[in-house]
PDB file of C-alpha atoms in Angstrom:
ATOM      1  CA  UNK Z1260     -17.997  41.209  10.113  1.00 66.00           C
ATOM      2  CA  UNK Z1261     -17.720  37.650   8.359  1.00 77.00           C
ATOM      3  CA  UNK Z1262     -15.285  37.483   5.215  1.00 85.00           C
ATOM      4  CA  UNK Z1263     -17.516  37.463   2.132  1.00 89.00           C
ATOM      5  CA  UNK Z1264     -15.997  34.211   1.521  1.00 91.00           C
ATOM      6  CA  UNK Z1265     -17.058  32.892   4.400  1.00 92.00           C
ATOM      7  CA  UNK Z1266     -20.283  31.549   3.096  1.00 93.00           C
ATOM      8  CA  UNK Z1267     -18.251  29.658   0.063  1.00 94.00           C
ATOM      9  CA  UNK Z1268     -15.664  28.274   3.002  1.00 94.00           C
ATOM     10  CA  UNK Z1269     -18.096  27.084   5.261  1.00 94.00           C
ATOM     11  CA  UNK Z1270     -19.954  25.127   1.881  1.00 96.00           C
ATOM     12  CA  UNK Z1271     -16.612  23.627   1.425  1.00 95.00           C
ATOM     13  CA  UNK Z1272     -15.906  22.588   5.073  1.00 94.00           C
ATOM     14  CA  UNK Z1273     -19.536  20.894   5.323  1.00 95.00           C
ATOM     15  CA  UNK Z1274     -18.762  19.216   1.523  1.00 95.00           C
ATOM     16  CA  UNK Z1275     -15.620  17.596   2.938  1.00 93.00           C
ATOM     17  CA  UNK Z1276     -16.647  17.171   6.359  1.00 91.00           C
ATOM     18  CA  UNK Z1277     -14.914  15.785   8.663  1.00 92.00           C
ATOM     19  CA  UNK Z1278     -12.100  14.724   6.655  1.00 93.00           C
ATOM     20  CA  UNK Z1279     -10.993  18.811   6.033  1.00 93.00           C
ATOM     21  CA  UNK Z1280     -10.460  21.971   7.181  1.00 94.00           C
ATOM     22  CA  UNK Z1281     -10.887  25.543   5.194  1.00 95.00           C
ATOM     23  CA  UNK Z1282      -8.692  28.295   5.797  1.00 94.00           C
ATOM     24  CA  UNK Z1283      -9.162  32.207   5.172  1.00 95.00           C
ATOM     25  CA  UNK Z1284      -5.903  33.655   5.520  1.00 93.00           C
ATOM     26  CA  UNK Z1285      -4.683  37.433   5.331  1.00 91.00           C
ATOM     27  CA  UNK Z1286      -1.595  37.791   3.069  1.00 89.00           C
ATOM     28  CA  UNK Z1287      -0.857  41.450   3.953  1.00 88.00           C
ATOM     29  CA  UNK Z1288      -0.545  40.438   7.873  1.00 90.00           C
ATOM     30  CA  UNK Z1289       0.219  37.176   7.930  1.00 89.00           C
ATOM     31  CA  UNK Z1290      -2.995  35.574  10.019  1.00 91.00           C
ATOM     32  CA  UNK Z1291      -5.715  33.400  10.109  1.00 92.00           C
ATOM     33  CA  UNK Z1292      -8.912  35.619   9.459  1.00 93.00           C
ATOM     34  CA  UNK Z1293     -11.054  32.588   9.146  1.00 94.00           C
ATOM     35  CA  UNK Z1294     -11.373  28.707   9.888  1.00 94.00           C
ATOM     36  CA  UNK Z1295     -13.903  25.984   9.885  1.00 94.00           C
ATOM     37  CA  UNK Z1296     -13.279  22.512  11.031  1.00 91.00           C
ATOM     38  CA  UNK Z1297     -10.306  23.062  12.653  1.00 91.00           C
ATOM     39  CA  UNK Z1298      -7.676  19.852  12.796  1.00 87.00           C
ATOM     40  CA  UNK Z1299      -5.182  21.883  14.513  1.00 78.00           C
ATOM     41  CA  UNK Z1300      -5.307  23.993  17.927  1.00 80.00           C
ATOM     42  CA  UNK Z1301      -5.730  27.253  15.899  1.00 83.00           C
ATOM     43  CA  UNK Z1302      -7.571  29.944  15.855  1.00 86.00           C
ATOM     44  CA  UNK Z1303      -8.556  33.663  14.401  1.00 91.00           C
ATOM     45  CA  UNK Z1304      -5.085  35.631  14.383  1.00 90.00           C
ATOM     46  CA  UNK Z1305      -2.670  33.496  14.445  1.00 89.00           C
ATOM     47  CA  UNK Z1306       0.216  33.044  12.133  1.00 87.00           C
ATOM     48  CA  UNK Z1307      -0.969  31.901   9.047  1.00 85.00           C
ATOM     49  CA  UNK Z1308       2.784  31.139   7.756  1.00 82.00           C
ATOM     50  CA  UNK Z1309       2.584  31.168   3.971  1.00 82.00           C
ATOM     51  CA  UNK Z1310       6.001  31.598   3.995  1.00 79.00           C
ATOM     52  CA  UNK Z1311       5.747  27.842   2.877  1.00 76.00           C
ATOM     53  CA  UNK Z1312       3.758  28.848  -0.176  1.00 80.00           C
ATOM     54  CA  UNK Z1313       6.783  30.344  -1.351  1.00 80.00           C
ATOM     55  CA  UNK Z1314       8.913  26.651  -1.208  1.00 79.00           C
ATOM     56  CA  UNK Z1315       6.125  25.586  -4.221  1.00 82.00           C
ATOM     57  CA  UNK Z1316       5.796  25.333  -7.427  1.00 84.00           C
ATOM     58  CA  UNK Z1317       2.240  26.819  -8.989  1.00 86.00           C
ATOM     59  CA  UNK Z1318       0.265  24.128 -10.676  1.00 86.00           C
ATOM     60  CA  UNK Z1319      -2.275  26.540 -12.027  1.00 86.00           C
ATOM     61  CA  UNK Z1320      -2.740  30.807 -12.170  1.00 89.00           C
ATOM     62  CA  UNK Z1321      -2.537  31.784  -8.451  1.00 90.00           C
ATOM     63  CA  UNK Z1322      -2.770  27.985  -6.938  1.00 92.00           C
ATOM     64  CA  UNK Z1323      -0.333  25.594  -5.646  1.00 91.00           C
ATOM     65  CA  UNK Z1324      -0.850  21.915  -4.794  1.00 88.00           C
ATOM     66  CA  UNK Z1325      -1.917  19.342  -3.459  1.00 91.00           C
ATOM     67  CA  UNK Z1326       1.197  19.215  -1.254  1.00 90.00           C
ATOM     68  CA  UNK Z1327       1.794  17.527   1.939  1.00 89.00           C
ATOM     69  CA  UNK Z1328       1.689  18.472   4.819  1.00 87.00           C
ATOM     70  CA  UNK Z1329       1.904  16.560   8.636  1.00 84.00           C
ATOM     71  CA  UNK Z1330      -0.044  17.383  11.560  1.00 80.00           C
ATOM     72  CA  UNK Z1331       1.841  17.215  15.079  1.00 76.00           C
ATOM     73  CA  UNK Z1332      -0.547  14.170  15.963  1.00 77.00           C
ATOM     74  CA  UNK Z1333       1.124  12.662  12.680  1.00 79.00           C
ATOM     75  CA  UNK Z1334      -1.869  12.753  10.771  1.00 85.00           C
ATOM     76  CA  UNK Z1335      -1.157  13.458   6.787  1.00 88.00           C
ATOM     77  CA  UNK Z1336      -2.396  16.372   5.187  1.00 90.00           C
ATOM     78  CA  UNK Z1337      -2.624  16.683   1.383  1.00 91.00           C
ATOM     79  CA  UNK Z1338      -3.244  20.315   0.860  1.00 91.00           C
ATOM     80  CA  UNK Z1339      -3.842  23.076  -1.949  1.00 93.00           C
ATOM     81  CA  UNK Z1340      -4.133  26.836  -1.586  1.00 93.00           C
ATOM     82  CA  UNK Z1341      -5.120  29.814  -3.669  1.00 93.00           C
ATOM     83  CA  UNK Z1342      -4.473  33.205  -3.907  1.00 93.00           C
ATOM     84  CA  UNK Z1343      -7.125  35.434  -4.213  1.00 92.00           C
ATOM     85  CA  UNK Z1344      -6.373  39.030  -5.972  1.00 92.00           C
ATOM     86  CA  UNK Z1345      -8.207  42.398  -5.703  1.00 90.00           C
ATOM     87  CA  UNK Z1346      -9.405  44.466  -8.595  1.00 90.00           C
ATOM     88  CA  UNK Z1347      -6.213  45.647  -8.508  1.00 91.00           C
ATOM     89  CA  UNK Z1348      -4.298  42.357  -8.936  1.00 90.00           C
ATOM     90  CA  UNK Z1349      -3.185  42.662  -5.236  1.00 90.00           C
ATOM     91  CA  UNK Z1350      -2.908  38.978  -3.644  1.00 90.00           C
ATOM     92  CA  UNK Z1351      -6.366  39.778  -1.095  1.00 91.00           C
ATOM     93  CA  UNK Z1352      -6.639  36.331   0.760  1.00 92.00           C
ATOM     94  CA  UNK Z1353      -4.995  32.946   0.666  1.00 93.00           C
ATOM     95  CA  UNK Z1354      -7.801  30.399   0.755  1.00 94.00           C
ATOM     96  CA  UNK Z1355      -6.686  27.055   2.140  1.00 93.00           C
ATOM     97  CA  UNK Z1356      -8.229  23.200   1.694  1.00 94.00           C
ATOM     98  CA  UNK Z1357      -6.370  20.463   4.360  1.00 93.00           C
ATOM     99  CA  UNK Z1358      -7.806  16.966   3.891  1.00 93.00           C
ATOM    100  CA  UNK Z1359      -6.676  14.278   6.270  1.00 93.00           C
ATOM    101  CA  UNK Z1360      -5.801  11.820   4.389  1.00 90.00           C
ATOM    102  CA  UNK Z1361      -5.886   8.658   7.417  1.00 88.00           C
ATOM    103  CA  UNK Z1362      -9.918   7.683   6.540  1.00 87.00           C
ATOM    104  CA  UNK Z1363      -8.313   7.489   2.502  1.00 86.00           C
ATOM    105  CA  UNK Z1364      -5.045   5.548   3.143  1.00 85.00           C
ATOM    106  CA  UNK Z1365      -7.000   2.817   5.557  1.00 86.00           C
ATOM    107  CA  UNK Z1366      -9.704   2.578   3.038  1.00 87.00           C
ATOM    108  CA  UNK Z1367      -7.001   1.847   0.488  1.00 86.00           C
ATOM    109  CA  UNK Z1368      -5.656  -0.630   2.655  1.00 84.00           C
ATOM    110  CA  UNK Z1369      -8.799  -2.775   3.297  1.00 85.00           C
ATOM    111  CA  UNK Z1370      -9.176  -2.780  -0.554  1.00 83.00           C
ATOM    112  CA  UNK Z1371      -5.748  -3.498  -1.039  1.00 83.00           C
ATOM    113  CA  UNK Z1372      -6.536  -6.784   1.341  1.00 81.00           C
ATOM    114  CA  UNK Z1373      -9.598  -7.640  -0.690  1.00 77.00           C
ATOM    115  CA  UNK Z1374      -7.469  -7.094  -3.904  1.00 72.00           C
ATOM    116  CA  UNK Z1375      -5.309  -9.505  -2.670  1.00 64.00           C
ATOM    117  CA  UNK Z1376      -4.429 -13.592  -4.660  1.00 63.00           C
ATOM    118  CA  UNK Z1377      -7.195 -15.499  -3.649  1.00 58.00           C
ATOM    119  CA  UNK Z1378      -6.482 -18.807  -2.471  1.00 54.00           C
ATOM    120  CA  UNK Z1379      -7.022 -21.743  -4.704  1.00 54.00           C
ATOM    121  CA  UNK Z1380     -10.078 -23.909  -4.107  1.00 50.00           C
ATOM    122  CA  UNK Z1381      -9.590 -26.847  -1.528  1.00 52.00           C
ATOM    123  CA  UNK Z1382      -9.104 -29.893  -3.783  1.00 50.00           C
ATOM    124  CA  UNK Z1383     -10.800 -32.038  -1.731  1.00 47.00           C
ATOM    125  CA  UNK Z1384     -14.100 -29.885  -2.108  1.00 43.00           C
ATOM    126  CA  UNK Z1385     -13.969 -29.265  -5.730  1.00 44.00           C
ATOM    127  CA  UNK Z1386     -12.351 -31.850  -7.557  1.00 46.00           C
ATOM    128  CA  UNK Z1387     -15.468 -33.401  -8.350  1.00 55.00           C
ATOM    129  CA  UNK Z1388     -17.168 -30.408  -9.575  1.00 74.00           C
ATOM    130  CA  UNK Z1389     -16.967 -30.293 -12.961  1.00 79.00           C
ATOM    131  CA  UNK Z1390     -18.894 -27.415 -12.904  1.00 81.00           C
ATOM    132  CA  UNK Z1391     -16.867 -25.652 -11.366  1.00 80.00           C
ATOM    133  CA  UNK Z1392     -13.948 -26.886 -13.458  1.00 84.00           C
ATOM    134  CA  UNK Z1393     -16.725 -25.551 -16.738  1.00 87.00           C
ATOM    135  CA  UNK Z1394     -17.417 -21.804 -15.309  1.00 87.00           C
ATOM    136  CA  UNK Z1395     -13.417 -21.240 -14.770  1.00 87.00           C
ATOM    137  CA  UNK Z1396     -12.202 -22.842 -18.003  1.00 89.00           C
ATOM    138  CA  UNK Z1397     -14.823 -20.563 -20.263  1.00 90.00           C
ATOM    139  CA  UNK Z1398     -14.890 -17.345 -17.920  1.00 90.00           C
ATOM    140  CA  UNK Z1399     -10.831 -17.859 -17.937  1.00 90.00           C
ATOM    141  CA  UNK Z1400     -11.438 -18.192 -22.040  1.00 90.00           C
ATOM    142  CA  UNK Z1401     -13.377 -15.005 -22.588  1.00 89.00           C
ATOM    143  CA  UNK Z1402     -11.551 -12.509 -20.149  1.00 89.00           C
ATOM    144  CA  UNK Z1403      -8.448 -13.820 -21.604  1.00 89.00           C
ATOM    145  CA  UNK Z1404      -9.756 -12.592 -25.377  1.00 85.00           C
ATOM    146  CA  UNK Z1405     -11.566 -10.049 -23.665  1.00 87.00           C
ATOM    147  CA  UNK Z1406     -14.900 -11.094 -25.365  1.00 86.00           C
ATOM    148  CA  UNK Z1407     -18.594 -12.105 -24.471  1.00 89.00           C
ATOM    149  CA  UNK Z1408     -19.460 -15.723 -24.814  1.00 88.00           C
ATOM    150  CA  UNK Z1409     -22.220 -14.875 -27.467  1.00 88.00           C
ATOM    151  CA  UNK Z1410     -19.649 -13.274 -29.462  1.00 89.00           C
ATOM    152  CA  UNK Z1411     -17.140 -16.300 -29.844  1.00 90.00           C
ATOM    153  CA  UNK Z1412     -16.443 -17.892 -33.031  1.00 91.00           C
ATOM    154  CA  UNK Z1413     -16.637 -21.304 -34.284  1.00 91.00           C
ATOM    155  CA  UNK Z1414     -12.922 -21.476 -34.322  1.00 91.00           C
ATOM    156  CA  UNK Z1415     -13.017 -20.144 -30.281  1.00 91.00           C
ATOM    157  CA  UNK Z1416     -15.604 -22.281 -29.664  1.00 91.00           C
ATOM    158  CA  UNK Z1417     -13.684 -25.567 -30.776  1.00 92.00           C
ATOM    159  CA  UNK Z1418     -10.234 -24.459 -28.748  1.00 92.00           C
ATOM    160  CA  UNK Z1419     -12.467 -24.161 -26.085  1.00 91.00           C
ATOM    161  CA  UNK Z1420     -14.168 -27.473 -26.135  1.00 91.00           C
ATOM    162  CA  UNK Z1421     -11.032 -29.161 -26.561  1.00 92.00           C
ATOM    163  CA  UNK Z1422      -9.917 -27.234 -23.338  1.00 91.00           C
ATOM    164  CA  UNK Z1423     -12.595 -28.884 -21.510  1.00 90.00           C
ATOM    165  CA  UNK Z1424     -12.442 -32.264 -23.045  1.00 89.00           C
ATOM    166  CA  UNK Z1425      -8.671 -32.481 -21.362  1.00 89.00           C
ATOM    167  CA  UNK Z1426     -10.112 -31.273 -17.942  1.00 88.00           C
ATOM    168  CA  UNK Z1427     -12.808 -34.222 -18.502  1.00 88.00           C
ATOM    169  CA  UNK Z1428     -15.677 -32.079 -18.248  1.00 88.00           C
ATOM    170  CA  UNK Z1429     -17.409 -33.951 -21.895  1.00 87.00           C
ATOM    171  CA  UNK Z1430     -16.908 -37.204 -19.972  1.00 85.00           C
ATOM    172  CA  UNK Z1431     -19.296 -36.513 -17.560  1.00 84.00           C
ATOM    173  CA  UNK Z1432     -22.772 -37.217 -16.930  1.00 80.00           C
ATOM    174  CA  UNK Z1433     -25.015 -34.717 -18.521  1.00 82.00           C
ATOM    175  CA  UNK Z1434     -22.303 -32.555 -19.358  1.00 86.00           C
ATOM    176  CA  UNK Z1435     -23.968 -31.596 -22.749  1.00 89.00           C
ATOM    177  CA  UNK Z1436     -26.918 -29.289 -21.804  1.00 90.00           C
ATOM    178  CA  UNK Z1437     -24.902 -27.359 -19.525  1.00 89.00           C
ATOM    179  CA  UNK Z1438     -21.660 -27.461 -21.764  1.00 91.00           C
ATOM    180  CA  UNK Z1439     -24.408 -25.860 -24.575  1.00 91.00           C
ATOM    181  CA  UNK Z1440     -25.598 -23.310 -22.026  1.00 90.00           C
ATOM    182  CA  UNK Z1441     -22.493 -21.875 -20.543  1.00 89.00           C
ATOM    183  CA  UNK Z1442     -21.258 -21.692 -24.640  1.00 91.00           C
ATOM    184  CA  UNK Z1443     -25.084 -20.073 -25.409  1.00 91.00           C
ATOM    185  CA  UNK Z1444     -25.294 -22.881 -28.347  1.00 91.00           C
ATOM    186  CA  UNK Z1445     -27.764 -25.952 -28.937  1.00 92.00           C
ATOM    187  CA  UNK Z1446     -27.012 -28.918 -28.101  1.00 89.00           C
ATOM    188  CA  UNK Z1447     -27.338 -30.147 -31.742  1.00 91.00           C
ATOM    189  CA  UNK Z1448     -24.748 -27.451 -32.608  1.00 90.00           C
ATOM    190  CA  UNK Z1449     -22.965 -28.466 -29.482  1.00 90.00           C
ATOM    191  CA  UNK Z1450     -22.373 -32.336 -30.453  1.00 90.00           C
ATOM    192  CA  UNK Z1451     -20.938 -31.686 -33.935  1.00 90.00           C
ATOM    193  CA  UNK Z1452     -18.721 -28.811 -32.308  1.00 90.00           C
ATOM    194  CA  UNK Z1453     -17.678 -31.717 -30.158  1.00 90.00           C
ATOM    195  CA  UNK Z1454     -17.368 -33.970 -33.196  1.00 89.00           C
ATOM    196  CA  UNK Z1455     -15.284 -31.347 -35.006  1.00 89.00           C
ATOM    197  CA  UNK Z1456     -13.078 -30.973 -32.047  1.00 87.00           C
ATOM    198  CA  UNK Z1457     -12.678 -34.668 -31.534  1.00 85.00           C
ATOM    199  CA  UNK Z1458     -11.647 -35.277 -35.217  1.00 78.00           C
ATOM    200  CA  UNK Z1459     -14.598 -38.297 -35.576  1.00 55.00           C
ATOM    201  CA  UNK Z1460     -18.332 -38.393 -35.248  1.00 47.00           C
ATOM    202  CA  UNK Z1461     -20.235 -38.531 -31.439  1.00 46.00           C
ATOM    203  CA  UNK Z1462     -23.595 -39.612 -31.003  1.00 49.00           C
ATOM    204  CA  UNK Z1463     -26.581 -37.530 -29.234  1.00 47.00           C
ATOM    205  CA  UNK Z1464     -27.071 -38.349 -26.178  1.00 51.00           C
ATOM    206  CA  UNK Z1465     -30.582 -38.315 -25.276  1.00 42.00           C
ATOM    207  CA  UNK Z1466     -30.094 -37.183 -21.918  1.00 44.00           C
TER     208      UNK Z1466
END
């Protein structure tokens, strides 16, 4: 007849499936009573070997992990087990959760990769963009401060505009209405910002 935790163990193994096994072991005799997704060439009544329980530490009432373990293939295991008294306080089965930890640890990896310095932007591709030059000076600006655009102040706004007068992004053609938008101002607002920052007056450009 089917532990009455089987139902519970079987949820578990489907959950976590196929990156982990469940175990149902007996305490009292040592053995395997129960297992579902099996990693290892095991079986119903063999050793269970808890003696390793033994070599932990408890991180909580009656369970102990995650700990590592290694599978003969070399495969890492992180693994946690509980104990699981009768009404009498009598240890009545170990349950046991292995996860296989490769599909994690390459997954880190790739994102590791992506995480990675990106390479700066060929020269000869982007020196003339001054656009480019604008996005990275104000998104540079705001994650720096750690602040939304619409929320700088005057005083940011000015520091910010002299920034981008020394990269010669004011200097270029039509740099005003898209200076104005990436800062979310006017462009009225935007030429005596520029006028402020310059230290002497700066006529409208019509265009």
């Amino acid at each position: 007849m089917p532990h009455r935790l089987a139902p519970v163990c079987d949820a578990i193994a489907r959950l976590l499936s196929p990156h982990a096994e469940v175990v149902l072991h007996d305490p009292v005799k040592d053995e395997v009573i129960g297992i579902w997704s099996a990693f290892a060439d095991r079986a119903v009544g063999d050793p269970s070997l808890l003696g390793e329980l033994e070599e932990l530490s408890a991180t909580g009432p009656d369970v102990y992990g995650p700990y590592p373990k290694s599978l003969a293939d070399g495969r890492r295991l992180s693994s946690v087990s509980a104990v699981l008294r009768d009404d009498n306080g009598e240890p009545d089965v170990v349950l046991c959760i292995n996860v296989d930890r490769t599909a994690f640890e390459t997954a880190s990896r790739v994102l590791a990769a992506f995480a990675a310095p990106v390479v700066g932007q060929p020269r000869v591709l982007f020196e003339h963009d001054w656009s480019e030059t604008l996005n990275e000076l104000v998104a540079d600006y705001v994650r720096e401060r750690q602040v939304a655009v619409d929320q700088l102040t005057k005083e940011d706004r000015l520091e910010l505009l002299v920034q981008l007068d020394k990269a010669g992004v004011l200097s270029q053609r039509r740099a005003v209405p898209t200076v104005a938008r990436a800062l979310q101002v006017s462009r009225s607002a935007l030429y005596q910002l520029i006028a402020q920052a310059r230290k002497e007056p700066i006529d409208a450009d019509p265009s």
